[in-house]
mmCIF file of C-alpha atoms in Angstrom:
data_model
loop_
_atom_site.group_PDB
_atom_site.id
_atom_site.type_symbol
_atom_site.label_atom_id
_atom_site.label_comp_id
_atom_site.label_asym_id
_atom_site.label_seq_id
_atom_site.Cartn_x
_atom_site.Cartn_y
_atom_site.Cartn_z
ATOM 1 C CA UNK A 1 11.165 -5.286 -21.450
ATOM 2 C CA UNK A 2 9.403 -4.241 -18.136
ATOM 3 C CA UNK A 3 11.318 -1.615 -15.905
ATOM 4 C CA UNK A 4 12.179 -3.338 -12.676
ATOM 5 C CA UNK A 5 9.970 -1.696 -9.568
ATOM 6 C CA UNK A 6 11.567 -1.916 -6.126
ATOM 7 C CA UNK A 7 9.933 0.304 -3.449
ATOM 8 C CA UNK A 8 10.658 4.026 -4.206
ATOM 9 C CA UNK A 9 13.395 3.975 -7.140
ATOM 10 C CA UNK A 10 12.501 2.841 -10.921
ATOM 11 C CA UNK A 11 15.163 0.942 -12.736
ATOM 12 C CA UNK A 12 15.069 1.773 -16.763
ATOM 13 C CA UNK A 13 16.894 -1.685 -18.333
ATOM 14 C CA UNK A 14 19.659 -1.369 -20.557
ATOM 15 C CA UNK A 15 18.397 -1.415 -24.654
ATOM 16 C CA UNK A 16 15.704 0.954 -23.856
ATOM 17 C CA UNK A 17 17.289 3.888 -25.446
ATOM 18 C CA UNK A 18 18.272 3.224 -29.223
ATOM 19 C CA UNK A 19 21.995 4.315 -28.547
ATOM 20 C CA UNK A 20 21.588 0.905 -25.836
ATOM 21 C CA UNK A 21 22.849 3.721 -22.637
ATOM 22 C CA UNK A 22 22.083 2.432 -19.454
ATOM 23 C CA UNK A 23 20.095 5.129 -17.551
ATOM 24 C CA UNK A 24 19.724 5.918 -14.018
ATOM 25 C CA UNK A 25 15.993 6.875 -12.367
ATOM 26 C CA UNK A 26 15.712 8.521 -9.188
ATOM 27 C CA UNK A 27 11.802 8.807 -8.030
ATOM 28 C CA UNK A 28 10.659 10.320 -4.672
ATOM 29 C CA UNK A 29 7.330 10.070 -3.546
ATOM 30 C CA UNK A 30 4.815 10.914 -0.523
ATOM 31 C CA UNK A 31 2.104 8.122 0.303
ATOM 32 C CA UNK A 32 -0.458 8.338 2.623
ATOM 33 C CA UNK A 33 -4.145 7.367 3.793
ATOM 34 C CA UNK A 34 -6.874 7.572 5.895
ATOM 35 C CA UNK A 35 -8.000 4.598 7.538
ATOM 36 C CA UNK A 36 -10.689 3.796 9.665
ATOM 37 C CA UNK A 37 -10.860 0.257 10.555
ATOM 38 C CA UNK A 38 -14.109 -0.665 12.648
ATOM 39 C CA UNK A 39 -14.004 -3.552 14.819
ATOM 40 C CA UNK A 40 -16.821 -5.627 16.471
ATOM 41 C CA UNK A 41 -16.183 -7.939 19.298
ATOM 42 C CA UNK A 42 -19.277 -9.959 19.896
ATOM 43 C CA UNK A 43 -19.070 -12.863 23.405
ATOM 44 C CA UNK A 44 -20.286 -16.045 22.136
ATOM 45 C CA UNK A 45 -19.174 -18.237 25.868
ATOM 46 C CA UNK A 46 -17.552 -17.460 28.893
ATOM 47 C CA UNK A 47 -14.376 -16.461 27.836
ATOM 48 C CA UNK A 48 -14.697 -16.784 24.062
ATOM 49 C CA UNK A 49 -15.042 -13.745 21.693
ATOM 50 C CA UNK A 50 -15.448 -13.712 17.703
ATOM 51 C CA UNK A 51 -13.322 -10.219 16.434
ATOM 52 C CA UNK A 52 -14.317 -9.139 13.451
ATOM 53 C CA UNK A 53 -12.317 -5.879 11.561
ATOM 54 C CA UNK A 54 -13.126 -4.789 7.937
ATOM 55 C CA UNK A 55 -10.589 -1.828 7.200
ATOM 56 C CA UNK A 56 -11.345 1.334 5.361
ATOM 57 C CA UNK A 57 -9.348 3.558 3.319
ATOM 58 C CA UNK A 58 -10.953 6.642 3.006
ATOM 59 C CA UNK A 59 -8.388 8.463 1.137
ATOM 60 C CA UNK A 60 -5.653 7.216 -0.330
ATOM 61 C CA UNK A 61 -2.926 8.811 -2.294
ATOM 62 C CA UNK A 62 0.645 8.710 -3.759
ATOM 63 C CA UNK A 63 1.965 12.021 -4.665
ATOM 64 C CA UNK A 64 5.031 12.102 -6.933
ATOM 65 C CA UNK A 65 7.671 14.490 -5.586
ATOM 66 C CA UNK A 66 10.172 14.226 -7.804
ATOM 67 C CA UNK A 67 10.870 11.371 -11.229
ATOM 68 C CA UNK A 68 13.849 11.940 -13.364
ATOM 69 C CA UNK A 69 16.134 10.152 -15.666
ATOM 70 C CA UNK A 70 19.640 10.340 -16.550
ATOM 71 C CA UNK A 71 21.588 8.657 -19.367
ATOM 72 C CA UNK A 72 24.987 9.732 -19.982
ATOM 73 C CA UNK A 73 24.517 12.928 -17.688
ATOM 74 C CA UNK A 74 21.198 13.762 -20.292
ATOM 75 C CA UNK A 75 17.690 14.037 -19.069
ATOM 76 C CA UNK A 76 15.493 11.802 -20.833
ATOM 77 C CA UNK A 77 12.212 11.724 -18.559
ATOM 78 C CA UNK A 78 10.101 12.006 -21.080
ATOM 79 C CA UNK A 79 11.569 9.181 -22.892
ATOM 80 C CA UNK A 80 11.424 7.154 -20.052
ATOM 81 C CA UNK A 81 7.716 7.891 -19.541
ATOM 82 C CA UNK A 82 7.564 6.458 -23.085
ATOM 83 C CA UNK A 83 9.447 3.647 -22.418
ATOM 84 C CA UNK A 84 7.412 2.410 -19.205
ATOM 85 C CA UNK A 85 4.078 2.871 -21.718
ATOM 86 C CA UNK A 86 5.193 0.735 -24.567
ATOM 87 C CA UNK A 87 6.115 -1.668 -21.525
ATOM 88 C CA UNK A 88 2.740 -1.802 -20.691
ATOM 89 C CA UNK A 89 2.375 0.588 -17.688
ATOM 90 C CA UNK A 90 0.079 3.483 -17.907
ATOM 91 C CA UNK A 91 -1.024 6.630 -15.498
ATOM 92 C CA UNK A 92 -3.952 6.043 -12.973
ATOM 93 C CA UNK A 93 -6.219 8.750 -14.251
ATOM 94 C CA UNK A 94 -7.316 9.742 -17.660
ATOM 95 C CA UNK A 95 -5.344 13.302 -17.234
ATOM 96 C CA UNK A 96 -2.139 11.202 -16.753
ATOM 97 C CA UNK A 97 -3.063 8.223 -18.393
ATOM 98 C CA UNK A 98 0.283 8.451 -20.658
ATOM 99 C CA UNK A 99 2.689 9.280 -17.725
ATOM 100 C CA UNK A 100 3.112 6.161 -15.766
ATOM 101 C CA UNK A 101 4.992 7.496 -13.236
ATOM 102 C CA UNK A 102 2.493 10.178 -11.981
ATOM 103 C CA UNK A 103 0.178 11.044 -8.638
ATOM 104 C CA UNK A 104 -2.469 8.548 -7.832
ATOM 105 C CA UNK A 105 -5.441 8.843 -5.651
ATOM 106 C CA UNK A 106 -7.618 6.197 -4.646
ATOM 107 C CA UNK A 107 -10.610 4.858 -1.605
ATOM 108 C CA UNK A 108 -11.609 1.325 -0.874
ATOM 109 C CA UNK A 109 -12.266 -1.499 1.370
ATOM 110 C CA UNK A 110 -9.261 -4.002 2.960
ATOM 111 C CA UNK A 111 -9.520 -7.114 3.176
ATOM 112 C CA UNK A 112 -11.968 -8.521 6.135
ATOM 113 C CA UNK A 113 -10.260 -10.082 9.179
ATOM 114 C CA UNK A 114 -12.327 -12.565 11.883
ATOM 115 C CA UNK A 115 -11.018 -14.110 14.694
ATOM 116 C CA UNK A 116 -11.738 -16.209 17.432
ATOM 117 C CA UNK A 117 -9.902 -15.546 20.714
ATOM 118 C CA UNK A 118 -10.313 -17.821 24.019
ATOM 119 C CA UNK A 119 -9.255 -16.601 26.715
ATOM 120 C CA UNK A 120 -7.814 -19.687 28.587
ATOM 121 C CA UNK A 121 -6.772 -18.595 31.912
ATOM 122 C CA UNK A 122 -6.890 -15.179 33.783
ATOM 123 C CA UNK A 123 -7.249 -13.563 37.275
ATOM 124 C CA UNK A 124 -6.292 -10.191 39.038
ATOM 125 C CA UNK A 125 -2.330 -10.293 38.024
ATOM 126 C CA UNK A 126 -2.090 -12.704 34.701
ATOM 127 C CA UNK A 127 -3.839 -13.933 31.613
ATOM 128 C CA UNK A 128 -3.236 -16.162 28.481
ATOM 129 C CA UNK A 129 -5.084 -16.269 25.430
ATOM 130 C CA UNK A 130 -5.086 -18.406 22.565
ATOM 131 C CA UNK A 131 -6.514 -17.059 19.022
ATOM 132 C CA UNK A 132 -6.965 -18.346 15.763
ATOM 133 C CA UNK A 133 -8.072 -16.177 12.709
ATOM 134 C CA UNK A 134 -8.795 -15.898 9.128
ATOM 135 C CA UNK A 135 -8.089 -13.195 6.170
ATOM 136 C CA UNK A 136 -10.629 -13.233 3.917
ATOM 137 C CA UNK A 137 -9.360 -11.428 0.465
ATOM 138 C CA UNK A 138 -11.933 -8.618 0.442
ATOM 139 C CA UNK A 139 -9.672 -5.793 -0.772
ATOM 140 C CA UNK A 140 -9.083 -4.657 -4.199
ATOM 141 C CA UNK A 141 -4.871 -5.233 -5.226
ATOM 142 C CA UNK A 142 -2.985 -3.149 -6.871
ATOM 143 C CA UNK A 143 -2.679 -2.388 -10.525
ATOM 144 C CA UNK A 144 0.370 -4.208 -11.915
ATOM 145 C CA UNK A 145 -0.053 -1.392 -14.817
ATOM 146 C CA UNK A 146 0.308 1.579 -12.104
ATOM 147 C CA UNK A 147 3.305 1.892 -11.067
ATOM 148 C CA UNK A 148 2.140 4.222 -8.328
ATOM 149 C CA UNK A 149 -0.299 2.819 -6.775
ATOM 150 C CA UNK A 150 -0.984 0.715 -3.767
ATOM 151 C CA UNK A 151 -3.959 -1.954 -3.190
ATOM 152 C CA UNK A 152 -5.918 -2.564 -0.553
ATOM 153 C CA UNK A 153 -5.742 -6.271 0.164
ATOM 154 C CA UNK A 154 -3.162 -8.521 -0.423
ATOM 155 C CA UNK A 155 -5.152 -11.036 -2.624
ATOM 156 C CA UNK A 156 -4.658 -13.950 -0.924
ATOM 157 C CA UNK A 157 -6.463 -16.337 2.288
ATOM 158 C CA UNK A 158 -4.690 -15.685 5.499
ATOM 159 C CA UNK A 159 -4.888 -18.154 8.302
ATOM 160 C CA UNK A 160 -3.379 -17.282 11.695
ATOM 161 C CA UNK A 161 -2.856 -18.684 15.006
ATOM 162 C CA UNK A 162 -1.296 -16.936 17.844
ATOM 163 C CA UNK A 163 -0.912 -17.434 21.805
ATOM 164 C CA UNK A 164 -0.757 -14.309 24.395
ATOM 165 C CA UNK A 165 -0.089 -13.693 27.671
ATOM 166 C CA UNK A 166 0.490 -10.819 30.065
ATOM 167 C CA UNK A 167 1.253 -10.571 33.837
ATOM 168 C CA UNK A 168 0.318 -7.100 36.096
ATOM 169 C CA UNK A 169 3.032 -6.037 38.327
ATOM 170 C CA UNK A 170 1.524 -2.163 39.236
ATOM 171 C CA UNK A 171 1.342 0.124 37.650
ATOM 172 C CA UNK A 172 3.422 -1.672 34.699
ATOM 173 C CA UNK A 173 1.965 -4.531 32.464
ATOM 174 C CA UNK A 174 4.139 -6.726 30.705
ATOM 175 C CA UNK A 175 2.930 -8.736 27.652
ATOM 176 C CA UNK A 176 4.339 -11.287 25.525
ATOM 177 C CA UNK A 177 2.790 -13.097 22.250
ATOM 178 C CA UNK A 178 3.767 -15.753 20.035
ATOM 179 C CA UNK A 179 1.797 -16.409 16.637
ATOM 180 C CA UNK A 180 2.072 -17.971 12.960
ATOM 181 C CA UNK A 181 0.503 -17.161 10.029
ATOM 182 C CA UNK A 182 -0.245 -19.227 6.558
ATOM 183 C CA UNK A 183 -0.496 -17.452 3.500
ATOM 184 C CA UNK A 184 -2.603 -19.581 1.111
ATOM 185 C CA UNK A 185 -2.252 -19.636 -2.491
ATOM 186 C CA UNK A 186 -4.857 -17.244 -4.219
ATOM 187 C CA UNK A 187 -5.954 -14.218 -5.694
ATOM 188 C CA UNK A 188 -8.015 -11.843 -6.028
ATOM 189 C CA UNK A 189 -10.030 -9.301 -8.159
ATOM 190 C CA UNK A 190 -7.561 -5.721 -9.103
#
């Protein structure tokens, strides 16, 4: 059977081991990316704007601090690394291709956002805006097979709606917003 993932501990199931020893995996790991994330805002009428925002990850990376397994007080990493292979999972890199719990590096677009924001009233002191938007699945997802690895989209449509406002008493600005967003069925290319 699988191991069961949840965020940054690994879960070996019972029956893994011949002798049927439950084991206990402790995993510690950095992640981290650059992002750039350019942005166009293009008027289209008074008070209307089209947003448009495509981000970037420049360099991404999970780096694998510490992964080790105990059953019965006995270290059996390596047999866990076996385990999570015949499972299925595998390393992101042909150097670590048969450790599935190892470092991961990786660049790549995210998914492509576009809005269209109205600005419906709005002097000197207040405003309110209503938007309404759209994810477009653009970014690659993550490898089910890497276990170490994060995607860059989320692999589904987004739509979005969302209402603003904001009131200037000097020199503070308060703001308050209000949205909803639908995630539609889908998916998308790993």
């Amino acid at each position: 059977p699988p191991a069961d993932v949840t965020g940054s501990s690994v879960d070996i199931p019972t029956g893994v081991f011949p002798i049927g020893i439950d084991a206990q995996a402790r995993e510690q790991h950095k992640m981290q990316a650059k992002l750039l994330v350019p942005t166009a805002v293009v008027g289209v009428y008074r008070n209307v704007n089209v947003i448009a925002y495509l981000p970037i990850f420049l360099d991404a990376q999970v780096d694998v601090q510490k992964f080790d397994v105990q059953a019965a007080g006995v270290d059996v990493t390596p047999q866990a690394q076996q385990a999570l292979r015949e499972a299925g999972f595998r390393g992101s890199t042909k150097k670590n291709r048969d450790e599935p719990i190892s470092d991961w590096r990786g660049h790549g677009v995210g998914d492509l956002g576009v809005m269209l924001r109205w600005r419906a009233y709005g002097d000197r002191k207040q405003a309110l805006s209503i938007t309404g938007g759209v994810k477009v699945p653009t970014g690659k997802r993550e490898d089910p097979r890497i276990l170490t690895d994060f995607g860059f989209g989320e692999g589904q449509w987004d739509v979005s709606a969302d209402l603003a406002g904001e009131r200037r008493l000097e020199p503070i600005v308060l703001g308050a917003n209000a949205g909803y967003k639908l995630k539609l069925p889908g998916e998308a290319p790993m």
